[in-house]
Amino acid sequence: NAGVTQTPKFQVLKTGQSMTLQCAQDMNHNSMYWYRQDPGMGLRLIYYSASEGTTDKGEVPNGYNVSRLNKREFSLRLESAAPSQTSVYFCASSRQGGYGYTFGSGTRLTVV
Amino acid sequence: GQQVMQIPQYQHVQEGEDFTTYCNSSTTLSNIQWYKQRPGGHPVFLIQLVKSGEVKKQKRLTFQFGEAKKNSSLHITATQTTDVGTYFCAGAGSGNTGKLIFGQGTTLQVKP
């Protein structure tokens, strides 16, 4: 059982470049989430999808867009990367209601 | 918006000593969850507390949910080097979106 798979694991972007972070889960979970982790800031919610076909903003959505492609996949897009978006990005999924998130292994993104 | 504060930010203990981390929410929570993140890893779900005043134990770990459902604590008895990592609390508000707001985390170092 793979759980939650994130790609890529590492990425370096130049300011202004765009990229999409991919996330897929094989646990038949309804809900999926994107968080970013910065030192001393904990995990901050960027966007979430409570169920297939819905997406909503979290705490820090500016500069990001998401797509819930199907029940399994939830992607995060940076249209014009900025150095402030240097972070570790985690995708997570859960049953409806958010019980017990399963996290992916993360994407370490550096914007120079 | 909902905020979750966690203290202390760091804790260094000698192996065998006890450890406690505290979590406080600005709003009443429907449930609170605890996660552990090993260095370089991703958060892993430990437990969920739902009821006012609830206490749950997992071996040497004791989790409590406050009577007002706005605070929680995690206590580790007789720490071991395997307990090293960052412990996060995460609060769920009302509604059934499943989204969690994470505290900043407490990083535990254990000296052998």
Short mmCIF file of C-alpha atoms in Angstrom, two decimals:
data_model
loop_
_atom_site.label_atom_id
_atom_site.label_comp_id
_atom_site.label_asym_id
_atom_site.label_seq_id
_atom_site.Cartn_x
_atom_site.Cartn_y
_atom_site.Cartn_z
CA ASN A 1 0.00 0.00 0.00
CA ALA A 2 1.66 3.21 -1.18
CA GLY A 3 -0.55 5.57 0.87
CA VAL A 4 0.05 9.16 -0.27
CA THR A 5 2.60 9.70 -3.03
CA GLN A 6 4.05 13.13 -3.78
CA THR A 7 6.21 14.11 -6.73
CA PRO A 8 8.77 15.53 -7.07
CA LYS A 9 10.70 15.10 -3.82
CA PHE A 10 13.03 18.02 -4.50
CA GLN A 11 12.79 21.01 -6.84
CA VAL A 12 14.71 24.21 -7.43
CA LEU A 13 12.92 26.98 -9.30
CA LYS A 14 13.92 30.41 -10.46
CA THR A 15 11.76 33.35 -9.43
CA GLY A 16 8.84 33.66 -11.83
CA GLN A 17 8.85 30.05 -13.00
CA SER A 18 5.78 27.89 -12.62
CA MET A 19 5.39 24.32 -11.51
CA THR A 20 2.83 21.77 -10.36
CA LEU A 21 3.25 19.52 -7.35
CA GLN A 22 1.50 16.21 -7.76
CA CYS A 23 -0.22 14.18 -5.05
CA ALA A 24 -2.05 10.87 -5.31
CA GLN A 25 -3.58 8.61 -2.65
CA ASP A 26 -4.70 5.02 -2.94
CA MET A 27 -6.71 4.75 0.30
CA ASN A 28 -10.08 5.76 -1.18
CA HIS A 29 -10.08 8.87 1.02
CA ASN A 30 -12.59 11.60 0.28
CA SER A 31 -10.59 14.55 1.62
CA MET A 32 -7.22 15.87 0.58
CA TYR A 33 -5.06 18.77 1.78
CA TRP A 34 -1.97 20.78 0.96
CA TYR A 35 0.19 22.19 3.75
CA ARG A 36 3.48 24.04 3.80
CA GLN A 37 6.00 23.70 6.60
CA ASP A 38 8.44 26.45 7.52
CA PRO A 39 10.81 26.48 10.52
CA GLY A 40 9.01 27.63 13.67
CA MET A 41 5.67 27.99 11.83
CA GLY A 42 4.33 24.49 12.06
CA LEU A 43 2.13 23.28 9.23
CA ARG A 44 -0.03 25.85 7.51
CA LEU A 45 -2.99 24.88 5.36
CA ILE A 46 -2.84 26.17 1.79
CA TYR A 47 -5.89 24.56 0.18
CA TYR A 48 -8.07 21.60 0.88
CA SER A 49 -10.66 19.46 -0.88
CA ALA A 50 -13.29 18.05 1.46
CA SER A 51 -14.62 15.82 -1.29
CA GLU A 52 -14.17 15.20 -4.99
CA GLY A 53 -15.31 18.21 -6.96
CA THR A 54 -14.80 20.78 -4.19
CA THR A 55 -11.82 22.90 -3.18
CA ASP A 56 -11.48 25.64 -0.58
CA LYS A 57 -8.85 28.08 0.60
CA GLY A 58 -6.93 27.46 3.77
CA GLU A 59 -4.81 29.83 5.87
CA VAL A 60 -2.22 30.79 3.23
CA PRO A 61 -3.69 30.40 -0.30
CA ASN A 62 -2.12 33.43 -2.02
CA GLY A 63 0.16 32.50 -4.91
CA TYR A 64 -1.23 28.98 -5.25
CA ASN A 65 -3.95 27.18 -7.14
CA VAL A 66 -5.21 23.62 -6.81
CA SER A 67 -7.02 21.03 -8.88
CA ARG A 68 -8.87 18.01 -7.55
CA LEU A 69 -8.45 15.95 -10.70
CA ASN A 70 -10.38 12.93 -9.41
CA LYS A 71 -10.86 11.18 -6.09
CA ARG A 72 -7.22 10.04 -6.02
CA GLU A 73 -5.34 13.10 -7.19
CA PHE A 74 -4.96 16.64 -5.85
CA SER A 75 -2.36 18.93 -7.43
CA LEU A 76 -0.89 22.23 -6.26
CA ARG A 77 0.27 24.83 -8.79
CA LEU A 78 2.61 27.75 -8.33
CA GLU A 79 1.98 30.10 -11.26
CA SER A 80 4.86 32.51 -10.63
CA ALA A 81 7.20 31.25 -7.94
CA ALA A 82 8.61 33.68 -5.38
CA PRO A 83 11.44 33.17 -2.84
CA SER A 84 8.80 33.37 -0.06
CA GLN A 85 7.41 30.09 -1.38
CA THR A 86 10.61 28.25 -0.47
CA SER A 87 9.30 25.59 1.88
CA VAL A 88 8.54 21.92 2.40
CA TYR A 89 5.13 21.03 0.97
CA PHE A 90 3.09 18.16 2.34
CA CYS A 91 0.03 16.59 0.82
CA ALA A 92 -2.32 14.65 3.10
CA SER A 93 -5.55 12.72 2.81
CA SER A 94 -8.23 11.54 5.22
CA ARG A 95 -11.64 9.99 5.46
CA GLN A 96 -14.58 12.40 5.37
CA GLY A 97 -14.43 14.53 8.52
CA GLY A 98 -10.66 14.61 8.74
CA TYR A 99 -9.93 11.68 11.03
CA GLY A 100 -6.25 10.75 11.12
CA TYR A 101 -4.48 12.37 8.20
CA THR A 102 -2.04 10.31 6.17
CA PHE A 103 0.79 12.49 4.90
CA GLY A 104 3.00 12.10 1.88
CA SER A 105 6.77 12.26 2.23
CA GLY A 106 6.91 15.91 1.15
CA THR A 107 8.38 18.09 -1.60
CA ARG A 108 11.31 20.31 -0.67
CA LEU A 109 11.04 23.40 -2.90
CA THR A 110 13.66 26.12 -3.18
CA VAL A 111 12.95 29.29 -5.15
CA VAL A 112 16.04 31.33 -6.03
CA GLY B 1 -9.62 32.90 12.35
CA GLN B 2 -8.94 29.84 14.43
CA GLN B 3 -5.48 29.71 15.98
CA VAL B 4 -3.72 26.88 17.78
CA MET B 5 -0.77 27.70 20.01
CA GLN B 6 1.66 25.09 21.31
CA ILE B 7 4.32 25.37 24.01
CA PRO B 8 7.17 24.94 24.55
CA GLN B 9 8.80 25.25 21.12
CA TYR B 10 11.79 23.15 22.19
CA GLN B 11 12.50 20.77 25.03
CA HIS B 12 15.73 19.01 25.89
CA VAL B 13 15.51 16.20 28.42
CA GLN B 14 17.74 13.49 29.81
CA GLU B 15 16.67 10.01 28.87
CA GLY B 16 14.30 8.74 31.54
CA GLU B 17 12.85 12.17 32.36
CA ASP B 18 9.24 13.05 31.65
CA PHE B 19 8.07 15.46 28.94
CA THR B 20 4.88 17.47 28.43
CA THR B 21 3.70 19.68 25.58
CA TYR B 22 0.65 21.93 25.81
CA CYS B 23 -1.78 23.07 23.15
CA ASN B 24 -4.32 25.91 23.32
CA SER B 25 -6.95 26.90 20.79
CA SER B 26 -8.57 30.32 20.35
CA THR B 27 -11.89 28.59 19.66
CA THR B 28 -13.77 25.52 20.88
CA LEU B 29 -12.71 22.44 18.97
CA SER B 30 -14.78 19.52 17.73
CA ASN B 31 -11.74 17.31 18.11
CA ILE B 32 -7.99 17.53 18.55
CA GLN B 33 -5.39 15.28 16.98
CA TRP B 34 -1.73 14.67 17.73
CA TYR B 35 1.02 13.91 15.24
CA LYS B 36 4.71 13.03 15.50
CA GLN B 37 7.32 14.01 12.93
CA ARG B 38 10.76 12.43 13.08
CA PRO B 39 13.69 14.55 11.81
CA GLY B 40 13.60 14.65 8.02
CA GLY B 41 10.29 12.79 7.94
CA HIS B 42 6.62 13.51 7.56
CA PRO B 43 3.95 13.86 10.29
CA VAL B 44 2.44 10.60 11.47
CA PHE B 45 -0.96 10.43 13.15
CA LEU B 46 -0.89 9.39 16.81
CA ILE B 47 -4.39 9.88 18.21
CA GLN B 48 -7.66 11.80 18.12
CA LEU B 49 -9.56 13.13 21.16
CA VAL B 50 -13.21 14.06 20.80
CA LYS B 51 -14.93 14.21 24.17
CA SER B 52 -14.62 16.93 26.80
CA GLY B 53 -12.18 15.82 29.52
CA GLU B 54 -11.10 12.77 27.55
CA VAL B 55 -7.88 11.00 28.52
CA LYS B 56 -6.23 8.37 26.32
CA LYS B 57 -3.03 6.41 26.80
CA GLN B 58 -0.67 4.78 24.36
CA LYS B 59 2.04 2.95 26.34
CA ARG B 60 4.14 5.79 27.83
CA LEU B 61 2.13 8.56 26.12
CA THR B 62 -0.89 10.17 27.82
CA PHE B 63 -3.15 12.54 25.91
CA GLN B 64 -5.72 14.85 27.53
CA PHE B 65 -8.50 17.03 26.11
CA GLY B 66 -9.65 19.91 28.28
CA GLU B 67 -13.11 20.25 29.74
CA ALA B 68 -13.83 23.30 27.57
CA LYS B 69 -12.44 21.53 24.48
CA LYS B 70 -9.99 24.39 23.90
CA ASN B 71 -6.80 22.87 25.25
CA SER B 72 -4.92 19.61 25.21
CA SER B 73 -1.68 18.08 26.43
CA LEU B 74 0.65 15.22 25.59
CA HIS B 75 2.73 13.73 28.40
CA ILE B 76 5.52 11.21 27.83
CA THR B 77 6.69 9.23 30.85
CA ALA B 78 10.32 8.14 31.07
CA THR B 79 11.47 9.40 27.67
CA GLN B 80 13.58 7.24 25.39
CA THR B 81 15.83 8.23 22.49
CA THR B 82 13.17 6.87 20.13
CA ASP B 83 10.85 9.65 21.31
CA VAL B 84 12.98 12.28 19.55
CA GLY B 85 11.02 14.37 17.04
CA THR B 86 8.50 17.16 16.75
CA TYR B 87 5.04 16.71 18.24
CA PHE B 88 2.17 18.64 16.73
CA CYS B 89 -1.34 19.16 17.97
CA ALA B 90 -3.99 19.94 15.37
CA GLY B 91 -7.47 21.24 16.02
CA ALA B 92 -10.65 20.75 14.04
CA GLY B 93 -13.34 23.40 14.21
CA SER B 94 -17.06 22.95 13.73
CA GLY B 95 -18.44 21.65 10.46
CA ASN B 96 -17.37 18.56 8.61
CA THR B 97 -14.70 19.93 6.29
CA GLY B 98 -12.00 17.81 7.89
CA LYS B 99 -9.49 20.64 7.85
CA LEU B 100 -7.05 20.84 10.73
CA ILE B 101 -5.20 23.88 12.06
CA PHE B 102 -1.81 22.80 13.38
CA GLY B 103 0.12 24.20 16.31
CA GLN B 104 3.74 25.25 15.79
CA GLY B 105 4.98 21.99 17.27
CA THR B 106 7.28 21.07 20.15
CA THR B 107 10.65 19.62 19.23
CA LEU B 108 11.89 17.07 21.73
CA GLN B 109 15.56 16.22 22.08
CA VAL B 110 16.52 13.31 24.37
CA LYS B 111 20.07 13.00 25.69
CA PRO B 112 21.14 9.38 26.29
#
